[in-house]
Tab-separated table of C-alpha atoms in Angstrom:
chain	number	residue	atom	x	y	z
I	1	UNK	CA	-2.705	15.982	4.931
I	2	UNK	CA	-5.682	13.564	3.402
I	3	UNK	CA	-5.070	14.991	0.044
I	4	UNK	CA	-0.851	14.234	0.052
I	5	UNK	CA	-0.664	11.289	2.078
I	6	UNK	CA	-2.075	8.818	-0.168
I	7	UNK	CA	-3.426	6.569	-1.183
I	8	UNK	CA	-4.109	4.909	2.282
I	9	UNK	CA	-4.964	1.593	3.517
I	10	UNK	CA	-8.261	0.381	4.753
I	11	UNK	CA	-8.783	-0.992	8.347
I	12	UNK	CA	-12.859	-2.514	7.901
I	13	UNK	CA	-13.055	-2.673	12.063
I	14	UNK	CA	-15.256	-5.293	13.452
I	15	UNK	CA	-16.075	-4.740	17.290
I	16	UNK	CA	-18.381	-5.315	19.610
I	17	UNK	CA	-19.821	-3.348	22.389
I	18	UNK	CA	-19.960	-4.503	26.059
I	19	UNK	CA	-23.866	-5.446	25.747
I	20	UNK	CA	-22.378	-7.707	22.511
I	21	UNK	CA	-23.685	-5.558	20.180
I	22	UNK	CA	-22.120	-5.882	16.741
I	23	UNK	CA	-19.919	-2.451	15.277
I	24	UNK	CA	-18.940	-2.431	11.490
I	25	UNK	CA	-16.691	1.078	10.432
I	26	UNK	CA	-13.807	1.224	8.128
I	27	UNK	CA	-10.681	3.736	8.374
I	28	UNK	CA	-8.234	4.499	6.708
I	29	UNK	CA	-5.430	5.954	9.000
I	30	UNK	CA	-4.225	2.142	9.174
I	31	UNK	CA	-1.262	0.163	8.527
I	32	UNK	CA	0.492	-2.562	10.024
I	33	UNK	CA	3.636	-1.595	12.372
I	34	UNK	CA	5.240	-4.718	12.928
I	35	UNK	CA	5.777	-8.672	12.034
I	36	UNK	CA	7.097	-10.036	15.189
I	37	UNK	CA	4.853	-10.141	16.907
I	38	UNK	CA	2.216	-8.942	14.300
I	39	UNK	CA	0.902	-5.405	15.077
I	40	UNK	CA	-1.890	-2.884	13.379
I	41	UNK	CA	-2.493	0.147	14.420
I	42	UNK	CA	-5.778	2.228	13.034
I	43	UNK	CA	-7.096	5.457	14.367
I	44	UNK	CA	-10.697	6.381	14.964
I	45	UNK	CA	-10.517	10.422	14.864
I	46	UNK	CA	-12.665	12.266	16.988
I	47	UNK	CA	-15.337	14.451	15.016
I	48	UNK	CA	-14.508	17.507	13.977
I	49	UNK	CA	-17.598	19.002	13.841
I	50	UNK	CA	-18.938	18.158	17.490
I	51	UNK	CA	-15.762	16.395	18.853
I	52	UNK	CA	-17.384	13.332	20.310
I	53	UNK	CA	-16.138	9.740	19.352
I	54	UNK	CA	-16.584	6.655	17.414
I	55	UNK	CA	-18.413	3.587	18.307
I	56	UNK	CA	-15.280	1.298	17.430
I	57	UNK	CA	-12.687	3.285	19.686
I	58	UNK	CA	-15.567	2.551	22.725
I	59	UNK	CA	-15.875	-1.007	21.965
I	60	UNK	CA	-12.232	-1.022	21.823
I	61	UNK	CA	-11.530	0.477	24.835
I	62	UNK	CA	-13.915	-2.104	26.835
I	63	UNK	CA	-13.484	-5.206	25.106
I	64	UNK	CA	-10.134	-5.349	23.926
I	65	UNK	CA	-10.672	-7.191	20.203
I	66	UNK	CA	-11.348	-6.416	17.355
I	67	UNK	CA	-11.041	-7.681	13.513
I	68	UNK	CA	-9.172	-5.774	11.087
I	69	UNK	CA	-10.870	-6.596	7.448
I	70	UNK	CA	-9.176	-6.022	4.315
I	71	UNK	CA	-11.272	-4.280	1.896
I	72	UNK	CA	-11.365	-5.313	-2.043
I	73	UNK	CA	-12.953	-3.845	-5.152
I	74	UNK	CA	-15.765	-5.973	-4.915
I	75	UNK	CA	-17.537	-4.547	-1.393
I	76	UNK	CA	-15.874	-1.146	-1.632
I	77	UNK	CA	-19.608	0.483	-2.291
I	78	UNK	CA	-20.644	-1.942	0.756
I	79	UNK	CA	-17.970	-0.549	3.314
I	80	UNK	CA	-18.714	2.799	2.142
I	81	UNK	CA	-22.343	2.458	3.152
I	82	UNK	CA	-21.245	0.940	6.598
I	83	UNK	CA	-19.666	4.180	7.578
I	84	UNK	CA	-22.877	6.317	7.502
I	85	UNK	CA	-23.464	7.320	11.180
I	86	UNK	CA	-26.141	4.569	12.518
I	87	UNK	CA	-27.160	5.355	16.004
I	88	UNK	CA	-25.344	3.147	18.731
I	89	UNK	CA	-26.425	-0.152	19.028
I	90	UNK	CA	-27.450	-0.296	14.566
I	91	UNK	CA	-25.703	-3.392	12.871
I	92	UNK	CA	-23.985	-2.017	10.324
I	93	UNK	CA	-22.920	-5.727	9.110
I	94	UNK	CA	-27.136	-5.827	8.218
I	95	UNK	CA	-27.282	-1.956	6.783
I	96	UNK	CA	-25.035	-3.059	4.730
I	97	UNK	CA	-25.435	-6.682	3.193
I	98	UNK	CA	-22.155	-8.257	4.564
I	99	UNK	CA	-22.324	-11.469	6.425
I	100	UNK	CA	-21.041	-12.012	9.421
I	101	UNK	CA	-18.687	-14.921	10.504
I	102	UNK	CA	-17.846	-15.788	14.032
I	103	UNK	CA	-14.122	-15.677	14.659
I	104	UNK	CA	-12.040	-18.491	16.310
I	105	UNK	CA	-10.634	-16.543	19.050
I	106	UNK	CA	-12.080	-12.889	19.747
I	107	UNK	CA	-15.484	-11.959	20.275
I	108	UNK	CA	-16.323	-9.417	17.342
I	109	UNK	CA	-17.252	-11.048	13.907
I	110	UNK	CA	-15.464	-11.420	10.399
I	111	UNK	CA	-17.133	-9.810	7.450
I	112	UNK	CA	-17.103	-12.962	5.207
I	113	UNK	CA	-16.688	-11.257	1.873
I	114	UNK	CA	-13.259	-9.733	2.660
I	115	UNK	CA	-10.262	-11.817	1.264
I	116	UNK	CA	-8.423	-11.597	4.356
I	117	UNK	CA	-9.467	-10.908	8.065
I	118	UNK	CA	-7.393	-10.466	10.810
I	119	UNK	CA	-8.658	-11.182	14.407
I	120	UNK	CA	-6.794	-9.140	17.113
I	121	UNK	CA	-6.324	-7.609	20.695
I	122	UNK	CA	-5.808	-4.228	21.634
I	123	UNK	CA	-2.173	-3.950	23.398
I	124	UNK	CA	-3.123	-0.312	24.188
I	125	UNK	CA	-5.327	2.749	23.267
I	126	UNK	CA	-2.591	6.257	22.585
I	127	UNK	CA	-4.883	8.969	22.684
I	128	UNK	CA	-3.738	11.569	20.503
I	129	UNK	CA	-5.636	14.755	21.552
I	130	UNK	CA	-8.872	15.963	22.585
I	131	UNK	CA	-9.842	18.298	20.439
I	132	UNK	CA	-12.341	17.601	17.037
I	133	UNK	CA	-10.043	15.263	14.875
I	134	UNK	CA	-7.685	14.288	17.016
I	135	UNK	CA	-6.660	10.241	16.855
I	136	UNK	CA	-6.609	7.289	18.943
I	137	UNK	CA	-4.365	5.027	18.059
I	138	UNK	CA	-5.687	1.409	18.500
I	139	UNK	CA	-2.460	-1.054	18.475
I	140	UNK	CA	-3.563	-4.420	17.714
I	141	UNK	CA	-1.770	-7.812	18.131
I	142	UNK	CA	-2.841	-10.295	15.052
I	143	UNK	CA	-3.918	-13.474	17.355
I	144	UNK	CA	-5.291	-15.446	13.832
I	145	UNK	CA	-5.630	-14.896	10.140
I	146	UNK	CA	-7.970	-15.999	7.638
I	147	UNK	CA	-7.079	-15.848	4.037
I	148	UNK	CA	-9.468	-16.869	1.395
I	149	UNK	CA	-7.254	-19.143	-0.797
I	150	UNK	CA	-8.641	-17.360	-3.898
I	151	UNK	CA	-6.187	-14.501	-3.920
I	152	UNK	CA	-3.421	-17.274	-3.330
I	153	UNK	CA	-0.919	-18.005	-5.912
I	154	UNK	CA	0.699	-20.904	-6.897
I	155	UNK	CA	3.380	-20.597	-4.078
I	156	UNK	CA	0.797	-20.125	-1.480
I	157	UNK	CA	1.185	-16.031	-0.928
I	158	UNK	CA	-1.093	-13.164	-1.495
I	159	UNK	CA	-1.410	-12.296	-5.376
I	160	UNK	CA	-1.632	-8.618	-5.557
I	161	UNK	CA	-3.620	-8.687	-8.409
I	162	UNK	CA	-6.056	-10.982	-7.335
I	163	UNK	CA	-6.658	-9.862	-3.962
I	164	UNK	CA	-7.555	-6.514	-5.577
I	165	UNK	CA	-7.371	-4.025	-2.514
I	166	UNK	CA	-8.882	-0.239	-2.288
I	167	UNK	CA	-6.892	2.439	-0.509
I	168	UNK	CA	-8.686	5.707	0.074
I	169	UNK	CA	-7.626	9.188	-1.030
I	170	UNK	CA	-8.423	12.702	-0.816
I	171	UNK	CA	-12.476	13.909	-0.812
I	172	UNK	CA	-14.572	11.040	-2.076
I	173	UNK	CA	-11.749	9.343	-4.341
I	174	UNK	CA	-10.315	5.616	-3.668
I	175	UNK	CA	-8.111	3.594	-5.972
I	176	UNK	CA	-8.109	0.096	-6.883
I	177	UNK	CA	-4.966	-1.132	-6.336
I	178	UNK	CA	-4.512	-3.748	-9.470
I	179	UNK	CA	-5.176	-0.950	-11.683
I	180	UNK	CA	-2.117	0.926	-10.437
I	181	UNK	CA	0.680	-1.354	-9.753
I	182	UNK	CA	4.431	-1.226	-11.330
I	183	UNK	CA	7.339	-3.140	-10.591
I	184	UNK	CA	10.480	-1.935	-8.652
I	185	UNK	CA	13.217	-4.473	-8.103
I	186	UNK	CA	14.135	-3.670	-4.400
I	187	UNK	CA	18.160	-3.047	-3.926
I	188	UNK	CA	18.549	-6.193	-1.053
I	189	UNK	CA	21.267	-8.716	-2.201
I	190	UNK	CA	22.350	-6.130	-5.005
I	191	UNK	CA	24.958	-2.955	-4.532
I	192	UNK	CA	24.375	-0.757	-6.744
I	193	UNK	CA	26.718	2.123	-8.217
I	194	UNK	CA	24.426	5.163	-6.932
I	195	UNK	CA	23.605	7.497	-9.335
I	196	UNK	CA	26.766	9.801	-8.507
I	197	UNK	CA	28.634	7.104	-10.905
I	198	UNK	CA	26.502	8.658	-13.681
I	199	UNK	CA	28.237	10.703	-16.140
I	200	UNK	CA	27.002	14.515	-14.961
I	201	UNK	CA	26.173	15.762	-18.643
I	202	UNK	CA	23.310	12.565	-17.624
I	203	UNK	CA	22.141	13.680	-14.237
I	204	UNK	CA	21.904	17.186	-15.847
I	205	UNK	CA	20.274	16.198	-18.920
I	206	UNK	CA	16.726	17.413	-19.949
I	207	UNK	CA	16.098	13.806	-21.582
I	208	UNK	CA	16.210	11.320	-18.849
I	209	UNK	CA	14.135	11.577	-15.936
I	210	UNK	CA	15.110	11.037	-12.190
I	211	UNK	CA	13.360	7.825	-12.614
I	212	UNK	CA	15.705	6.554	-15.465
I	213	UNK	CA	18.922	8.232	-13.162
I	214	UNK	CA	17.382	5.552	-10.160
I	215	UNK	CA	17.564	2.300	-13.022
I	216	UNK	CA	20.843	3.336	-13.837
I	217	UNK	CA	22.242	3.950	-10.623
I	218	UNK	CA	21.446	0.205	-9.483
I	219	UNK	CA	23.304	-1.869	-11.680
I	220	UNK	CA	26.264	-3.783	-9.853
I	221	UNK	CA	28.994	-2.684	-12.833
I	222	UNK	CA	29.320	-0.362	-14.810
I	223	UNK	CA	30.589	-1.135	-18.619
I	224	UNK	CA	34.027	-1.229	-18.904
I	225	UNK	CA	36.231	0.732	-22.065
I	226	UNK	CA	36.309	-1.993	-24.028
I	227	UNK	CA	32.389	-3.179	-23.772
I	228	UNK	CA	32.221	0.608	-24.811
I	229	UNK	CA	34.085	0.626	-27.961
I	230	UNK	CA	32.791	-2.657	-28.998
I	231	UNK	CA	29.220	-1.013	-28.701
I	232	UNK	CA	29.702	2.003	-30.552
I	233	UNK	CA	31.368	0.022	-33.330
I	234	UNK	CA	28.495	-2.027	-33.778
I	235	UNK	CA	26.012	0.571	-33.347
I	236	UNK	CA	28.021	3.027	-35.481
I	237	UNK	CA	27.581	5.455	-32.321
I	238	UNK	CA	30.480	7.465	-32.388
I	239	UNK	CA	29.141	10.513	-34.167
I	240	UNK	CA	26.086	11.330	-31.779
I	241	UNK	CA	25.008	14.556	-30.612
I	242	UNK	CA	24.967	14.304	-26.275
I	243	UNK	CA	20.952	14.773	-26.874
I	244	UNK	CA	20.910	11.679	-28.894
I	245	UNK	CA	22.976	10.122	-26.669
I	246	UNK	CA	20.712	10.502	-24.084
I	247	UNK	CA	17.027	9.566	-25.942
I	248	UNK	CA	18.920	6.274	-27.316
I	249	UNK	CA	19.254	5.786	-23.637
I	250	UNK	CA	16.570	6.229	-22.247
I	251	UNK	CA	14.613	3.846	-25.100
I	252	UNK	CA	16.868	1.353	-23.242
I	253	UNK	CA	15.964	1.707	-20.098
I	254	UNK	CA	12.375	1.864	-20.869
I	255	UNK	CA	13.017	-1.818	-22.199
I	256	UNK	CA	15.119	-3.095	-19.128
I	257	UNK	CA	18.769	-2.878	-21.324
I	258	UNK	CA	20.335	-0.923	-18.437
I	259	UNK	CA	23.740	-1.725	-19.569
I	260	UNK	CA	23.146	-0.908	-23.382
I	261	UNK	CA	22.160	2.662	-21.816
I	262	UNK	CA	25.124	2.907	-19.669
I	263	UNK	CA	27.133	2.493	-23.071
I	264	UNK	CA	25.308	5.199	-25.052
I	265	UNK	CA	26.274	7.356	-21.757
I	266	UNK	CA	30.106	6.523	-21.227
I	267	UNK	CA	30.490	6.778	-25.100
């Protein structure tokens, strides 16, 4: 499951004990679950290999807070030290460099270096199983966000390239997020024609890929006859083989001319 579902978000987890000693532990089965109100969930596991549990699911479970950091490039080596397995009671906000920042409404700290920190309560604890590696879902309510207004842009939202999140994957590997981003327009005021409306000698062709198939299917119109003929008269098209129909297509779509590719395929 760690090596296909991924890559994952980061939950750097902030918490303090009941004695108000400070907890520092990042995980990575974490995401946020709703916006209204505004709800994380992250799950300490219980150890496999002894089956006893973390210090953050504890200091959950008594104090009800906790801060949910985001993690960046630049203290990804930092959070990866913090989640060696310091006996109970070790700051691991001191093992490993970060400074801590008292929050404005819960009791754990903010790790100062992360570009955005979330301070939270626990709703509720779901524990998934009792066994070595079982969960515990830890649903938080967001209470107050801090955003370091360098990763703003010039609208005032999150810049995904300059907030430059990790996600974790499989074994040892992570991925830096900036390095690894595409655009997909999302379908939400547009209807597109589906990919059924596709002639099938282009869903079945070797040439384009199901990617291309998804462009095409989400224009609004399709070319009509006459956009067609005026086309292939000016790009003396009538004469192509279907394979060359298809790779003058698809160097189309690879430069956003959706419609010019529709043309080569209704030709």
């Amino acid at each position: 499951m760690l090596g296909a579902v991924q890559p994952r978000p980061i939950a750097f987890a902030s918490t303090v004990d009941a004695e108000g000693r400070v907890n520092l532990s990042p995980y990575s089965f974490f995401n946020v679950f709703s916006a209204n109100p505004p709800v994380m969930i992250f799950s300490p596991a219980r150890r496999v290999r002894d089956n006893t549990i973390k210090h953050t699911l504890v200091n959950a479970q008594n104090t009800k807070e906790v801060v949910i950091n985001i993690v960046n490039y630049e203290i990804v080596q930092q959070m990866s030290l913090s989640s060696t397995e310091y006996a109970e009671g070790v700051n691991e906000f001191e093992k490993s460099g970060l400074t801590e920042v008292p929050s404005e409404v819960v009791k754990p700290p903010r790790v100062a270096e992360s570009p955005v920190q979330f301070e939270c309560k626990v709703k509720e604890v779901v524990e998934l199983g009792q066994e070595g590696g079982a969960g515990n879902l830890i649903i938080c309510e967001v209470v107050m966000v801090h955003v370091n207004d360098a990763v703003l842009d010039d609208q005032g939202k999150i810049d995904p390239f300059k907030i430059d999140t990790v996600a974790r994957m499989g074994g040892n590997w992570y991925c830096r997020s900036k390095d690894a981003m595409f655009e997909v327009p999302k379908p939400l005021s547009s209807l597109g024609v589906g990919v059924d409306a596709i002639p099938s000698h282009a869903r079945n062709s070797d040439v384009l890929t199901g990617n291309d198939l998804g462009k095409l299917g989400n224009v609004e119109q399709v070319p009509d006859q006459e956009e067609v003929i005026a086309f292939a008269k000016a790009e003396q098209a009538y004469d192509l083989k279907l394979e060359e129909k298809h790779m003058r297509a698809k160097e189309r779509i690879a430069k956003g001319e959706l419609l010019e590719a529709w043309k080569y395929l209704l030709l």
